[in-house]
PDB file of C-alpha atoms in Angstrom:
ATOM      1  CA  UNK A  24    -170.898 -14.626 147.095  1.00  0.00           C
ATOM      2  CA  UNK A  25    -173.735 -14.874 144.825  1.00  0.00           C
ATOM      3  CA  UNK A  26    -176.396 -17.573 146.981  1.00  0.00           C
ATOM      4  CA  UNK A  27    -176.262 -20.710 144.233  1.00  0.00           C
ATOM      5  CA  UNK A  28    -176.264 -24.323 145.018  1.00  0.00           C
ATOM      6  CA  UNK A  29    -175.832 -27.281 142.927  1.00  0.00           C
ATOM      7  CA  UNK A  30    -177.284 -30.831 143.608  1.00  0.00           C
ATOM      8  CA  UNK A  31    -175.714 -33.021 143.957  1.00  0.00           C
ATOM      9  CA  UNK A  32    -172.664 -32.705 143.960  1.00  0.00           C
ATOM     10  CA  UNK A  33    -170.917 -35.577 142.265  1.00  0.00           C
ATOM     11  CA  UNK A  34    -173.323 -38.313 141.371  1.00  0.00           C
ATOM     12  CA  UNK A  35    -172.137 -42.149 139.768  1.00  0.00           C
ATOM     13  CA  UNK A  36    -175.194 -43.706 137.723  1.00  0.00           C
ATOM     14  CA  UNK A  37    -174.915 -46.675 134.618  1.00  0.00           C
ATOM     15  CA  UNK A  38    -175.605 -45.845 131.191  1.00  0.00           C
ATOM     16  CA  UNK A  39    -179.032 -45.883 130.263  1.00  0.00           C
ATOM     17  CA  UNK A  40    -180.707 -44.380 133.127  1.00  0.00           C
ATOM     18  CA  UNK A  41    -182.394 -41.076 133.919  1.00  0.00           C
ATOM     19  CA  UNK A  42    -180.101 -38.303 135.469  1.00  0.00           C
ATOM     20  CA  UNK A  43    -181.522 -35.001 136.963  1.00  0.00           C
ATOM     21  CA  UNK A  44    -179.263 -32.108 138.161  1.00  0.00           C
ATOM     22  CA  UNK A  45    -180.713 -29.079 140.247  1.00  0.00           C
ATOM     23  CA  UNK A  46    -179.544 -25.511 140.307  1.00  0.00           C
ATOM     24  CA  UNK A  47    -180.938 -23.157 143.361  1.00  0.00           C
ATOM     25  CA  UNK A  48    -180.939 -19.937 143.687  1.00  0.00           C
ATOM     26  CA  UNK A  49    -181.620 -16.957 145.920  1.00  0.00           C
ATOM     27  CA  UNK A  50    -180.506 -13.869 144.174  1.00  0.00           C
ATOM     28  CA  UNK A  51    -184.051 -13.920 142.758  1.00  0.00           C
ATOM     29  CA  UNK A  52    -181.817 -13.247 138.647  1.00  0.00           C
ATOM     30  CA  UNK A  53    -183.798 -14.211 135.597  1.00  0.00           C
ATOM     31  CA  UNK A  54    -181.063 -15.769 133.861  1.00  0.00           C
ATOM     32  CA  UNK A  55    -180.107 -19.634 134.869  1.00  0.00           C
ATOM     33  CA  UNK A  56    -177.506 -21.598 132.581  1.00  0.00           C
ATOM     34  CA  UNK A  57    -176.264 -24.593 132.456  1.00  0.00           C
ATOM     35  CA  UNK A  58    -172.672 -25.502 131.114  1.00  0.00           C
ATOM     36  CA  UNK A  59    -170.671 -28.679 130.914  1.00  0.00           C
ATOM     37  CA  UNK A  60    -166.942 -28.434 131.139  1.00  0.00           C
ATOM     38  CA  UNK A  61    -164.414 -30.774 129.434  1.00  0.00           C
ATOM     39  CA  UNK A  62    -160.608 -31.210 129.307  1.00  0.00           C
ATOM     40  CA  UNK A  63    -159.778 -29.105 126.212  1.00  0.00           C
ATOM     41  CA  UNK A  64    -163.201 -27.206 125.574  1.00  0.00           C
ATOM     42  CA  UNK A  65    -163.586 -25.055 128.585  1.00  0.00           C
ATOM     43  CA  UNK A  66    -167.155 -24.325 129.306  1.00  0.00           C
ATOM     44  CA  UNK A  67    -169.797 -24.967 126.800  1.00  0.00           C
ATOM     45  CA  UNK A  68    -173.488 -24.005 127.087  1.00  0.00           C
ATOM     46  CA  UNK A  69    -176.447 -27.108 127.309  1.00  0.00           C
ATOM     47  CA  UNK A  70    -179.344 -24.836 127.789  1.00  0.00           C
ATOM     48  CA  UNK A  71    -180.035 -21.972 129.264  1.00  0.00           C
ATOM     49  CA  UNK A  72    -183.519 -19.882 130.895  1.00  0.00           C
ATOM     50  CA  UNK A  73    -184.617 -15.879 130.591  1.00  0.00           C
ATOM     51  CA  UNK A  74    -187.365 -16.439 132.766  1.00  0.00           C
ATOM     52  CA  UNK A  75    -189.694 -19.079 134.455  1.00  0.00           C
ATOM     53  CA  UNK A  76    -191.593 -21.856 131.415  1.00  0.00           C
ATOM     54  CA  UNK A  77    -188.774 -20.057 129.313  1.00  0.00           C
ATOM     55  CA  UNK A  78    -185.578 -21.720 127.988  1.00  0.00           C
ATOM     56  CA  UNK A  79    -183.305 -22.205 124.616  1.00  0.00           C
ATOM     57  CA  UNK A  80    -181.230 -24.520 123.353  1.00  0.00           C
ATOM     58  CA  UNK A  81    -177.503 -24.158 123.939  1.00  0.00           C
ATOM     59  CA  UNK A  82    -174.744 -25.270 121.757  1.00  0.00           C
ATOM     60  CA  UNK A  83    -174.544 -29.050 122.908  1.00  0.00           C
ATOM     61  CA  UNK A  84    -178.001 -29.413 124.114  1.00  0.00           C
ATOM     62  CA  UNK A  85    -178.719 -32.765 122.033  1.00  0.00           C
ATOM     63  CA  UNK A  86    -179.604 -35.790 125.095  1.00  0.00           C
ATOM     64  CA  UNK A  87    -180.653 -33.155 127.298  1.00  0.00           C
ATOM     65  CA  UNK A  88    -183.468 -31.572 128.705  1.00  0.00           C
ATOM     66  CA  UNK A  89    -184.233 -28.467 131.124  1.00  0.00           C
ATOM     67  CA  UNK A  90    -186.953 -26.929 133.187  1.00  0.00           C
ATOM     68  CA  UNK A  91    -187.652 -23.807 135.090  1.00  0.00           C
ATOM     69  CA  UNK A  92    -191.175 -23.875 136.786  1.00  0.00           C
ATOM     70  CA  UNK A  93    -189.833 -21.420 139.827  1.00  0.00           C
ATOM     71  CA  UNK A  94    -187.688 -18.255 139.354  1.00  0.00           C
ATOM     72  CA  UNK A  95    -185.260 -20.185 141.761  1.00  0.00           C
ATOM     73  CA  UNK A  96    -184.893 -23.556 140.611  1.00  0.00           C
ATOM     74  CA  UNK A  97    -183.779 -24.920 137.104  1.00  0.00           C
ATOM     75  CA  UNK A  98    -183.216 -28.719 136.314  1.00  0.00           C
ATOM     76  CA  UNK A  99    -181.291 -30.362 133.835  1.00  0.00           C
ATOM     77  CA  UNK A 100    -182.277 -33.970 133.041  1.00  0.00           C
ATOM     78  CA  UNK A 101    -180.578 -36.097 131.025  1.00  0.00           C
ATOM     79  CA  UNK A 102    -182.927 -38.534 130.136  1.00  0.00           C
ATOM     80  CA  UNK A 103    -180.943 -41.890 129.461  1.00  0.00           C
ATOM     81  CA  UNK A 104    -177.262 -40.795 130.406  1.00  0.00           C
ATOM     82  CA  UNK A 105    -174.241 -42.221 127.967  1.00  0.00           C
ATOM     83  CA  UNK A 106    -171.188 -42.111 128.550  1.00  0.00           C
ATOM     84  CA  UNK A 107    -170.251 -39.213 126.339  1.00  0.00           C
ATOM     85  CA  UNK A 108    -172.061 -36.845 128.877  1.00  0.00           C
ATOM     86  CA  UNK A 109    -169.412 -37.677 131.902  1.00  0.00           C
ATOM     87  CA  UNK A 110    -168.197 -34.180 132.771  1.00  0.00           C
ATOM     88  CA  UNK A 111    -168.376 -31.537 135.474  1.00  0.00           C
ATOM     89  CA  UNK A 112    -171.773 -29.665 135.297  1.00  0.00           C
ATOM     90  CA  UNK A 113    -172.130 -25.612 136.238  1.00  0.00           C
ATOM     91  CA  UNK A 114    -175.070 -23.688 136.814  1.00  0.00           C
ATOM     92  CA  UNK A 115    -174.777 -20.001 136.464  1.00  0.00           C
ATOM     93  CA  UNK A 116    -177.136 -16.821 136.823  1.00  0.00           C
ATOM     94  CA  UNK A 117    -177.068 -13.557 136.205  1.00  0.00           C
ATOM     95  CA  UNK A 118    -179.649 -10.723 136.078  1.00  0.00           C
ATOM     96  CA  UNK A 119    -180.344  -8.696 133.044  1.00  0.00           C
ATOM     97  CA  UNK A 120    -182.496  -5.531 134.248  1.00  0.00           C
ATOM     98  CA  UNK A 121    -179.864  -2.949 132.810  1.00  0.00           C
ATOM     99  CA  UNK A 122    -179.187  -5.245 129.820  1.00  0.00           C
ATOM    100  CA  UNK A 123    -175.995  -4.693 130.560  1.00  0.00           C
ATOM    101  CA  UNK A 124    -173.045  -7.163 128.657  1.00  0.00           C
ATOM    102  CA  UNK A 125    -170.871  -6.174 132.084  1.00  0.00           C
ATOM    103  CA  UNK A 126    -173.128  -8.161 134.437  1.00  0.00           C
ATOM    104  CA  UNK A 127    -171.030 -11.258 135.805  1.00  0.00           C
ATOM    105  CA  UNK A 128    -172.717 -14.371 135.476  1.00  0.00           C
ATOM    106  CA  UNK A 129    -172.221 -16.094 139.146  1.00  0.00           C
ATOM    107  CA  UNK A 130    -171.223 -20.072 138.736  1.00  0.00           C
ATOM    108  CA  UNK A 131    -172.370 -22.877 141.304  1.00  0.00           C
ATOM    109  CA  UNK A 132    -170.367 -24.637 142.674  1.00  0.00           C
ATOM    110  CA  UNK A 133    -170.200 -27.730 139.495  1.00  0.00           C
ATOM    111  CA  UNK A 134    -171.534 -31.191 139.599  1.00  0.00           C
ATOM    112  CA  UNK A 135    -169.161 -34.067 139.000  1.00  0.00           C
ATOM    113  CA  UNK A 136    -171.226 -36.727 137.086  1.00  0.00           C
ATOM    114  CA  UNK A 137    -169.758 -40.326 136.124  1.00  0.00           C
ATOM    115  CA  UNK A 138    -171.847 -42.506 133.898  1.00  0.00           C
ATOM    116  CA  UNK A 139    -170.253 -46.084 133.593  1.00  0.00           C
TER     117      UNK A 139
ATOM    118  CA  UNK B  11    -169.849 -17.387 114.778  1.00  0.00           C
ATOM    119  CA  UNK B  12    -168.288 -16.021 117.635  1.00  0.00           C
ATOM    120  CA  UNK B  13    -165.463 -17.721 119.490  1.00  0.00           C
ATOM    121  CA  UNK B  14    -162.373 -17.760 121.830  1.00  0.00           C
ATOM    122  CA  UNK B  15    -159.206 -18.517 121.483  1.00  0.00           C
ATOM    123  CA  UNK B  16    -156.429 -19.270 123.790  1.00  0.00           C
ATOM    124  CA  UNK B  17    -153.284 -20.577 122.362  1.00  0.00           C
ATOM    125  CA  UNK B  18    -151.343 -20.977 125.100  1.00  0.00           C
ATOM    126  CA  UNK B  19    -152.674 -24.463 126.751  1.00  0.00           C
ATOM    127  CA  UNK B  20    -149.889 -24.159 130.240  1.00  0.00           C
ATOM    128  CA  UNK B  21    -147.421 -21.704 130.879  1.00  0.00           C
ATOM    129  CA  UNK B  22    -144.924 -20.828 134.096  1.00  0.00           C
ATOM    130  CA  UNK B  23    -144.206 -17.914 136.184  1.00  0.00           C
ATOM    131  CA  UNK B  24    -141.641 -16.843 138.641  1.00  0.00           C
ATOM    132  CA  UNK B  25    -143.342 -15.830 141.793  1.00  0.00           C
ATOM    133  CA  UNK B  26    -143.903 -12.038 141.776  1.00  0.00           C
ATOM    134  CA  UNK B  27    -142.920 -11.973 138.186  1.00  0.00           C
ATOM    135  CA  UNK B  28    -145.662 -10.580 135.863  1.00  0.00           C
ATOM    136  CA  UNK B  29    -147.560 -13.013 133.035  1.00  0.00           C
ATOM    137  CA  UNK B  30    -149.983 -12.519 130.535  1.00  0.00           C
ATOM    138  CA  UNK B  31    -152.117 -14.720 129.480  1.00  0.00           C
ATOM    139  CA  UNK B  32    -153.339 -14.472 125.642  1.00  0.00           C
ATOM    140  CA  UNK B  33    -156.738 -14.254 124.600  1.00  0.00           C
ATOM    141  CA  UNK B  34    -158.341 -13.265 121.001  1.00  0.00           C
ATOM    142  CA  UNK B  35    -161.904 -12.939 119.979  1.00  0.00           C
ATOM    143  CA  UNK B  36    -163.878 -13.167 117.091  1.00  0.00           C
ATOM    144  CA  UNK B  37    -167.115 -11.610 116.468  1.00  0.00           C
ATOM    145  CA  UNK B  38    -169.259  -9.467 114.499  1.00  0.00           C
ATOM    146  CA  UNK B  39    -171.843  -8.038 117.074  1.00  0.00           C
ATOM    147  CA  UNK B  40    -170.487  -4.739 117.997  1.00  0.00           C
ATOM    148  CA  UNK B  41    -171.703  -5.128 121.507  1.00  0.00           C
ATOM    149  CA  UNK B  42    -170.276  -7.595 123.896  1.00  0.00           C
ATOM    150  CA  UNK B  43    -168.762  -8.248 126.902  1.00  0.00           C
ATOM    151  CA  UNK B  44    -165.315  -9.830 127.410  1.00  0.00           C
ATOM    152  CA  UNK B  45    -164.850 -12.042 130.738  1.00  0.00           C
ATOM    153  CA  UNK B  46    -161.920 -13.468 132.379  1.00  0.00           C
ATOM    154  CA  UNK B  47    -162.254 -16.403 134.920  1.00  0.00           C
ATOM    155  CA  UNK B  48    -160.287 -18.434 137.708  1.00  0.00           C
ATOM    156  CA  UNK B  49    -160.862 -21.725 138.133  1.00  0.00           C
ATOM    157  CA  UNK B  50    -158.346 -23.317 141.313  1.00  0.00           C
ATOM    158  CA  UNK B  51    -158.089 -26.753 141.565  1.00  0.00           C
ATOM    159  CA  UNK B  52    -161.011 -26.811 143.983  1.00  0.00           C
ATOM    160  CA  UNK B  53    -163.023 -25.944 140.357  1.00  0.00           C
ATOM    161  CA  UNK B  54    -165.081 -23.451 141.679  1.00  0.00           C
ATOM    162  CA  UNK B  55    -164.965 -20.358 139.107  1.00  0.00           C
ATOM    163  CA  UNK B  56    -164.424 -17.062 140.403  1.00  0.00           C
ATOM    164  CA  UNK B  57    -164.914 -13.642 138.078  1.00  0.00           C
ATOM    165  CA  UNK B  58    -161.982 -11.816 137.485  1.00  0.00           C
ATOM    166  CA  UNK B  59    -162.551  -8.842 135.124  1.00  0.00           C
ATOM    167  CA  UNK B  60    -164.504  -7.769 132.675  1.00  0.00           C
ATOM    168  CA  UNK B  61    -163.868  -5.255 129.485  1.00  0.00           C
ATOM    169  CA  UNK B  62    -166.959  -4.120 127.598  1.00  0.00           C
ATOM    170  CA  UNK B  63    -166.641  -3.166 123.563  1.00  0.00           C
ATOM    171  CA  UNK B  64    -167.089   0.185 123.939  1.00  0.00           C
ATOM    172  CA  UNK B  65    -165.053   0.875 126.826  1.00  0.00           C
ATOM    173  CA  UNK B  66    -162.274   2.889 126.344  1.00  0.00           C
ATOM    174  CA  UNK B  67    -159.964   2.303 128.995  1.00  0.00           C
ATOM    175  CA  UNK B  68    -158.809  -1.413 129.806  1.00  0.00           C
ATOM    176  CA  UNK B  69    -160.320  -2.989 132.349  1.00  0.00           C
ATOM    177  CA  UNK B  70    -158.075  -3.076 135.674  1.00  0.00           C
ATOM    178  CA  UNK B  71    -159.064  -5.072 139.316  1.00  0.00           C
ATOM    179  CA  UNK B  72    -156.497  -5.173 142.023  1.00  0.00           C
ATOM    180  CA  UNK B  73    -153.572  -7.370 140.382  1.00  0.00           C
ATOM    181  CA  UNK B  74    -155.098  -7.971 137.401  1.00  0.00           C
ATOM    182  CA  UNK B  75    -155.872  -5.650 134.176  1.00  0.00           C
ATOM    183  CA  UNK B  76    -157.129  -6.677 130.820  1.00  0.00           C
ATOM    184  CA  UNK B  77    -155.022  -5.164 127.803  1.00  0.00           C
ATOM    185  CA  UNK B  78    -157.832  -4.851 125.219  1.00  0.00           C
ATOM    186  CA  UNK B  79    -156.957  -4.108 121.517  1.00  0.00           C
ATOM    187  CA  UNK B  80    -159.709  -3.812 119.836  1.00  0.00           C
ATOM    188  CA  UNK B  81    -158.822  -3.844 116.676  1.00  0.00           C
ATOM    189  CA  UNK B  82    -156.684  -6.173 116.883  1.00  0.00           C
ATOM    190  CA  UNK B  83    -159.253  -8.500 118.833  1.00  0.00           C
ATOM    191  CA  UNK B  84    -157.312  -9.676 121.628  1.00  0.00           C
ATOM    192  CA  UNK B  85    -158.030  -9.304 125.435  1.00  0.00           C
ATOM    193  CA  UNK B  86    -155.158 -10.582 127.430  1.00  0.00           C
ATOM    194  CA  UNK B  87    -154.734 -10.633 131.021  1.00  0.00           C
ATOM    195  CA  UNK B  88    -151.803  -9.270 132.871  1.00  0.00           C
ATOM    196  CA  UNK B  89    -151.343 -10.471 136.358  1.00  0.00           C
ATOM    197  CA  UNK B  90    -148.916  -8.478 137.692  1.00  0.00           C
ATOM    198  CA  UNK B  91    -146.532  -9.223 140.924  1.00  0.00           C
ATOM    199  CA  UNK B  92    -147.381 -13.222 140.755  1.00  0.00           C
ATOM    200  CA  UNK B  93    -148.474 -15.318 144.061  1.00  0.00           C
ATOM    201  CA  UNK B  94    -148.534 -18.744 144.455  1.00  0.00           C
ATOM    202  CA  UNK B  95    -152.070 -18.694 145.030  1.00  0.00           C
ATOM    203  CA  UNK B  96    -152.512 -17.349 141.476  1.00  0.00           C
ATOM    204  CA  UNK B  97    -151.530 -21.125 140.221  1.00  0.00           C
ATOM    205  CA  UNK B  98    -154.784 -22.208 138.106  1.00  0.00           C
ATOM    206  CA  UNK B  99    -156.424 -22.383 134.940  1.00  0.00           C
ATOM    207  CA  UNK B 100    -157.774 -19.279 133.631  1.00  0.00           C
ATOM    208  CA  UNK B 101    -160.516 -18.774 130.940  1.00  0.00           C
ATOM    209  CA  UNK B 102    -161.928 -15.898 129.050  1.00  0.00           C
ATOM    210  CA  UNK B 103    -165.047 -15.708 128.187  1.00  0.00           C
ATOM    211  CA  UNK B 104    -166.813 -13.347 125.430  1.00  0.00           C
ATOM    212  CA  UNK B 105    -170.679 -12.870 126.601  1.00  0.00           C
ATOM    213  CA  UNK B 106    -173.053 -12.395 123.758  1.00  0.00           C
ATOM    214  CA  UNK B 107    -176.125  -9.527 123.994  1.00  0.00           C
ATOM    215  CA  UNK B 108    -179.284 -10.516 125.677  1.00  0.00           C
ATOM    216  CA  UNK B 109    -181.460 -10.575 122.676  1.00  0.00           C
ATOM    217  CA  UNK B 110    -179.371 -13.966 121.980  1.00  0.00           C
ATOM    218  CA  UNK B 111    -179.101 -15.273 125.231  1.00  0.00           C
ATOM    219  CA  UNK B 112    -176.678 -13.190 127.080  1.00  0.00           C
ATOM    220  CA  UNK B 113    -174.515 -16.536 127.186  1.00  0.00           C
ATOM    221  CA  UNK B 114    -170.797 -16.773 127.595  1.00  0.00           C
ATOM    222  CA  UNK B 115    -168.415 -18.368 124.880  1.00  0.00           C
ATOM    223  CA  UNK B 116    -165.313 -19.726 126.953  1.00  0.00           C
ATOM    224  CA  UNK B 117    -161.832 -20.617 125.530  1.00  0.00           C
ATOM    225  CA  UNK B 118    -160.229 -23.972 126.215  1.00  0.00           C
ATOM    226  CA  UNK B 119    -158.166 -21.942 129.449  1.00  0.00           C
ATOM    227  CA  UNK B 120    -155.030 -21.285 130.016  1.00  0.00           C
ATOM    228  CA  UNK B 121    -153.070 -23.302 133.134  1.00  0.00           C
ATOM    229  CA  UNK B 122    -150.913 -21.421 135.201  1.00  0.00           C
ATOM    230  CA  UNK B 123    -148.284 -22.442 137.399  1.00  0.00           C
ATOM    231  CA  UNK B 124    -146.371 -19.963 139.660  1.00  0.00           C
ATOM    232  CA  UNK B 125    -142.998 -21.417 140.982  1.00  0.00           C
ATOM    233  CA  UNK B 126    -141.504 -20.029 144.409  1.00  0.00           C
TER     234      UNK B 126
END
């Protein structure tokens, strides 16, 4: 299994307040994502990072916020959480040396997040 | 755009029975990567199988094998000789080239249930 860890793993917090999520990993890959996943949208990307100081925007990246300052960490904040971004959070990686479209991207575990 | 579709939101199998699950694809990049993923309800996601566009033979792991028509832009999954253990939801998952992220585009999933 591909060494990624996701903290933490469920979190409650109130709306309004300052949320961060951490991905770990130590397969050393150059690719970190981050995906939320909701009852009738499967997975959808937030941001994602092709290297350390460099991300992109995903497809529902508006009310968050990411950061990669070490090849094996990359956080997702969500600087004043609403409700609207109660979902199950995954990190994934995967490593693009051959630039290959075959290389599986390896999911954490998911974070369960509740914002009341 | 690119996208996923999956039309078939639940569906039920006999044990050791075969099923496919339906999956169709739209894009216009002629290179990418086609994904299929299990999610149990412990919600971890595991990798299943994986068809590239220019592969000419469909894609076949164990149980499972991925009946790609390319022109007609589907990539099902056939599980053949069903378990019980095989009862989850199932998502594929089209991954884009590198040069725009290397992200994966999931359908909405497919659950299965197999009954003894």
């Amino acid at each position: 299994d591909a060494g990624i860890t996701q903290s933490p793993r469920h979190k409650v917090t109130e709306t309004g307040t300052p949320v961060t999520l951490r991905c770990h990993q130590t397969e050393n890959h150059r690719y970190m994502y981050w995906y939320r996943q909701d009852p009738g949208h499967g997975l959808r990307l937030i941001h994602y990072s092709y290297g350390v100081k460099d991300t992109d925007k995903g497809e529902v990246s508006d009310g968050y916020s990411v950061s990669r300052s070490k090849t094996e960490d990359f956080l997702l904040t969500l600087e004043s959480a609403t409700s609207s971004q109660t979902s199950v959070y995954f990190c994934a990686i995967s490593e693009s040396q051959r630039d290959s479209l075959g290389e599986t991207q390896y999911f954490g575990p998911g974070t369960r997040l509740l914002v009341l | 755009a690119q996208k996923i579709t999956q039309t078939q939101p639940g569906m039920f199998v006999q044990e050791k029975e075969a099923v496919t699950l339906d999956c169709t694809y739209d894009t216009s990049d002629p290179s990418y990567g086609l994904f299929w993923y299990k999610q149990p309800s412990s919600g971890e996601m595991i990798f299943l199988i994986y068809q590239g566009s220019y592969d000419q033979q469909n894609a076949t792991e164990g149980r499972y094998s991925l009946n790609f028509q390319k022109a007609r832009k589907s990539a099902n999954l056939v599980i053949s000789a069903s378990q019980l253990g095989d009862s989850a939801m199932y998502f594929c998952a089209m991954r884009v080239p590198y040069n725009q992220g290397g992200k994966l585009i999931f359908g909405q999933g497919t659950e299965l249930s197999v009954k003894p």
